[in-house]
XYZ file of N, CA and C in Angstrom:
342
model
N 2.078 -24.080 14.429
C 1.537 -22.742 14.527
C 0.088 -22.750 14.064
N -0.705 -21.918 14.680
C -2.112 -21.839 14.304
C -2.285 -20.892 13.129
N -3.489 -20.926 12.578
C -3.791 -20.056 11.425
C -3.611 -18.587 11.794
N -4.046 -18.209 13.021
C -3.924 -16.810 13.426
C -2.454 -16.412 13.597
N -1.603 -17.353 13.993
C -0.177 -17.054 14.116
C 0.432 -16.785 12.746
N 0.044 -17.594 11.754
C 0.522 -17.355 10.396
C 0.020 -16.013 9.881
N -1.230 -15.702 10.193
C -1.803 -14.430 9.765
C -1.071 -13.256 10.383
N -0.770 -13.365 11.657
C -0.053 -12.306 12.346
C 1.345 -12.136 11.770
N 2.028 -13.258 11.528
C 3.368 -13.195 10.931
C 3.304 -12.573 9.529
N 2.268 -12.927 8.777
C 2.101 -12.360 7.439
C 1.906 -10.856 7.520
N 1.052 -10.411 8.435
C 0.794 -8.978 8.591
C 2.064 -8.243 9.001
N 2.821 -8.823 9.906
C 4.074 -8.188 10.341
C 5.059 -8.111 9.180
N 5.189 -9.205 8.429
C 6.094 -9.227 7.284
C 5.713 -8.154 6.267
N 4.431 -8.086 5.934
C 3.993 -7.098 4.952
C 4.192 -5.680 5.460
N 3.928 -5.465 6.741
C 4.137 -4.141 7.318
C 5.603 -3.731 7.213
N 6.493 -4.655 7.565
C 7.923 -4.351 7.478
C 8.344 -4.106 6.043
N 7.848 -4.939 5.127
C 8.198 -4.778 3.723
C 7.768 -3.405 3.206
N 6.517 -3.043 3.481
C 6.024 -1.750 3.005
C 6.767 -0.596 3.669
N 7.076 -0.753 4.957
C 7.793 0.311 5.659
C 9.184 0.528 5.069
N 9.940 -0.545 4.911
C 11.288 -0.398 4.377
C 11.269 -0.021 2.906
N 10.297 -0.512 2.176
C 10.169 -0.155 0.766
C 9.872 1.313 0.592
N 9.054 1.858 1.464
C 8.721 3.280 1.372
C 9.888 4.159 1.791
N 10.663 3.718 2.754
C 11.798 4.518 3.183
C 12.783 4.732 2.049
N 12.893 3.770 1.165
C 13.841 3.897 0.076
C 13.357 4.837 -1.022
N 12.032 5.102 -1.064
C 11.542 5.939 -2.155
C 10.762 7.150 -1.679
N 10.710 7.410 -0.387
C 9.949 8.572 0.072
C 10.886 9.661 0.553
N 11.048 10.637 -0.274
C 11.915 11.761 0.059
C 11.129 13.061 0.009
N 9.818 13.001 0.237
C 8.985 14.180 0.175
C 9.119 14.967 1.462
N 8.564 16.173 1.468
C 8.608 17.007 2.654
C 7.792 16.366 3.766
N 7.966 16.847 4.994
C 7.317 16.220 6.131
C 5.820 16.480 6.176
N 5.330 17.482 5.480
C 3.895 17.717 5.490
C 3.190 16.725 4.571
N 2.002 16.286 4.988
C 1.243 15.331 4.194
C 0.707 16.008 2.938
N 0.846 15.374 1.784
C 0.293 15.959 0.578
C -1.226 15.860 0.597
N -1.892 16.817 -0.043
C -3.336 16.764 -0.147
C -3.707 15.644 -1.099
N -4.935 15.173 -0.994
C -5.411 14.049 -1.804
C -5.283 14.343 -3.290
N -5.571 15.564 -3.730
C -5.539 15.891 -5.143
C -4.110 16.031 -5.671
N -3.187 16.337 -4.812
C -1.807 16.530 -5.241
C -1.084 15.197 -5.288
N -0.348 15.004 -6.328
C 0.457 13.801 -6.482
C 1.902 14.256 -6.574
N 2.779 13.524 -5.937
C 4.185 13.869 -5.946
C 4.711 14.014 -7.376
N 5.623 14.917 -7.553
C 6.251 15.090 -8.864
C 7.053 13.852 -9.251
N 7.358 13.016 -8.267
C 8.114 11.789 -8.536
C 7.258 10.711 -9.197
N 5.938 10.872 -9.151
C 5.041 9.880 -9.738
C 5.079 10.015 -11.252
N 5.493 8.962 -11.901
C 5.580 8.961 -13.363
C 4.382 8.255 -13.985
N 3.857 7.258 -13.290
C 2.737 6.472 -13.800
C 1.496 6.778 -12.966
N 0.732 7.770 -13.422
C -0.453 8.201 -12.683
C -1.509 7.097 -12.617
N -1.619 6.266 -13.636
C -2.601 5.179 -13.615
C -2.264 4.187 -12.511
N -1.002 3.862 -12.369
C -0.586 2.939 -11.312
C -0.854 3.562 -9.944
N -0.570 4.846 -9.806
C -0.816 5.558 -8.546
C -2.302 5.515 -8.197
N -3.147 5.822 -9.161
C -4.592 5.829 -8.922
C -5.113 4.421 -8.636
N -4.529 3.412 -9.261
C -4.906 2.034 -8.970
C -4.542 1.674 -7.531
N -3.380 2.131 -7.091
C -2.982 1.922 -5.694
C -3.952 2.581 -4.731
N -4.414 3.786 -5.079
C -5.406 4.468 -4.248
C -6.713 3.678 -4.191
N -7.144 3.176 -5.330
C -8.389 2.399 -5.382
C -8.284 1.145 -4.518
N -7.170 0.471 -4.566
C -6.997 -0.739 -3.763
C -6.875 -0.401 -2.276
N -6.306 0.739 -1.966
C -6.243 1.183 -0.571
C -7.653 1.474 -0.052
N -8.486 2.063 -0.891
C -9.869 2.352 -0.502
C -10.586 1.043 -0.152
N -10.346 0.007 -0.934
C -10.958 -1.297 -0.668
C -10.472 -1.886 0.656
N -9.195 -1.732 0.938
C -8.636 -2.237 2.202
C -9.277 -1.492 3.374
N -9.453 -0.193 3.242
C -10.077 0.590 4.307
C -11.519 0.126 4.535
N -12.212 -0.212 3.476
C -13.599 -0.679 3.598
C -13.705 -1.966 4.400
N -12.687 -2.816 4.344
C -12.731 -4.102 5.049
C -11.842 -4.107 6.289
N -11.436 -2.936 6.749
C -10.464 -2.834 7.842
C -10.921 -3.521 9.125
N -12.211 -3.697 9.325
C -12.708 -4.330 10.542
C -12.487 -5.845 10.557
N -12.217 -6.432 9.414
C -12.026 -7.886 9.312
C -10.548 -8.179 9.062
N -9.847 -8.603 10.116
C -8.396 -8.806 10.035
C -8.000 -9.817 8.967
N -8.757 -10.903 8.848
C -8.430 -11.919 7.846
C -8.528 -11.357 6.432
N -9.577 -10.575 6.182
C -9.741 -9.977 4.855
C -8.642 -8.950 4.578
N -8.244 -8.203 5.592
C -7.160 -7.227 5.420
C -5.863 -7.953 5.082
N -5.575 -9.037 5.787
C -4.359 -9.803 5.507
C -4.367 -10.346 4.088
N -5.510 -10.881 3.677
C -5.622 -11.373 2.296
C -5.444 -10.228 1.306
N -6.049 -9.088 1.633
C -5.927 -7.920 0.763
C -4.491 -7.445 0.644
N -3.754 -7.466 1.750
C -2.355 -7.045 1.718
C -1.504 -8.001 0.891
N -1.826 -9.279 0.956
C -1.118 -10.242 0.113
C -1.391 -9.956 -1.364
N -2.633 -9.607 -1.680
C -2.970 -9.251 -3.060
C -2.223 -7.993 -3.499
N -2.116 -7.027 -2.613
C -1.401 -5.788 -2.926
C 0.048 -6.107 -3.263
N 0.672 -6.928 -2.441
C 2.082 -7.290 -2.677
C 2.225 -8.039 -3.997
N 1.287 -8.933 -4.278
C 1.334 -9.679 -5.540
C 1.159 -8.724 -6.727
N 0.268 -7.764 -6.588
C 0.069 -6.791 -7.674
C 1.328 -5.958 -7.905
N 1.975 -5.556 -6.817
C 3.208 -4.780 -6.959
C 4.247 -5.576 -7.730
N 4.386 -6.831 -7.375
C 5.354 -7.690 -8.059
C 4.978 -7.862 -9.530
N 3.696 -8.064 -9.787
C 3.220 -8.235 -11.153
C 3.421 -6.960 -11.976
N 3.116 -5.823 -11.391
C 3.304 -4.539 -12.088
C 4.772 -4.340 -12.418
N 5.638 -4.657 -11.459
C 7.076 -4.493 -11.696
C 7.563 -5.398 -12.825
N 7.101 -6.639 -12.843
C 7.585 -7.568 -13.866
C 6.988 -7.292 -15.243
N 5.751 -6.806 -15.284
C 5.105 -6.594 -16.583
C 5.256 -5.173 -17.113
N 5.386 -4.196 -16.212
C 5.513 -2.804 -16.654
C 6.910 -2.272 -16.342
N 7.096 -1.822 -15.110
C 8.406 -1.296 -14.723
C 8.486 -1.147 -13.209
N 9.692 -0.992 -12.723
C 9.910 -0.752 -11.286
C 9.249 0.556 -10.877
N 9.339 1.577 -11.718
C 8.747 2.873 -11.403
C 7.231 2.759 -11.240
N 6.583 1.998 -12.100
C 5.134 1.815 -11.997
C 4.767 1.118 -10.688
N 5.553 0.139 -10.285
C 5.305 -0.555 -9.019
C 5.479 0.393 -7.839
N 6.491 1.244 -7.899
C 6.717 2.227 -6.838
C 5.561 3.222 -6.797
N 5.080 3.648 -7.953
C 3.960 4.587 -8.003
C 2.684 3.945 -7.461
N 2.463 2.675 -7.766
C 1.316 1.936 -7.234
C 1.398 1.893 -5.701
N 2.565 1.539 -5.203
C 2.763 1.467 -3.754
C 2.569 2.837 -3.112
N 3.078 3.867 -3.738
C 2.940 5.225 -3.209
C 1.465 5.632 -3.166
N 0.713 5.321 -4.215
C -0.714 5.625 -4.221
C -1.439 4.901 -3.103
N -1.094 3.639 -2.906
C -1.703 2.831 -1.845
C -1.409 3.431 -0.472
N -0.157 3.694 -0.190
C 0.220 4.180 1.136
C -0.246 5.613 1.377
N -0.164 6.459 0.364
C -0.637 7.842 0.526
C -2.120 7.866 0.869
N -2.891 7.043 0.179
C -4.338 7.025 0.406
C -4.663 6.541 1.817
N -4.015 5.478 2.253
C -4.291 4.968 3.600
C -3.854 5.980 4.651
N -2.709 6.585 4.465
C -2.236 7.575 5.440
C -3.180 8.774 5.535
N -3.743 9.192 4.423
C -4.595 10.377 4.456
C -6.052 10.058 4.809
N -6.459 8.788 4.757
C -7.862 8.460 4.989
C -8.136 7.549 6.183
N -7.109 6.918 6.730
C -7.316 6.059 7.900
C -6.013 5.988 8.679
N -5.789 7.004 9.514
C -4.520 7.072 10.236
C -4.332 5.907 11.212
N -5.419 5.352 11.736
C -5.290 4.195 12.643
C -4.733 2.991 11.889
N -5.269 2.728 10.733
C -4.775 1.606 9.916
C -3.344 1.883 9.458
N -3.057 3.120 9.115
C -1.700 3.488 8.691
C -0.691 3.210 9.789
N -1.055 3.529 11.034
C -0.147 3.273 12.159
C 0.126 1.776 12.314
N -0.862 0.963 12.056
C -0.685 -0.491 12.168
C 0.157 -1.025 11.023
N -0.126 -0.565 9.802
C 0.543 -1.108 8.634
C 1.933 -0.540 8.400
N 2.122 0.738 8.688
C 3.385 1.374 8.326
C 4.128 1.807 9.558
């Protein structure tokens, strides 16, 4: 397999992981929350805001597929690290911040990733 094939498989894997991971924890109403509003389910606001910050960085590099793939791998690693060092709830809040920010600020990228 070529490098681009591995990259594509990685992107697909991460997309599926984030999609299924969000389905298990997203029970909000169908309307999109405003940027300033955070779900009442968010317990760790710092983790949520960190997820938003990392999503902003991914959006900034969205034109470079290789950088986006690397960034998504970092996001997944951070989620795992947050879960092991802090808590599962903090990891979920980080992921929610990441996905909420991308959905509200770059719907094209959101359609590809989620």
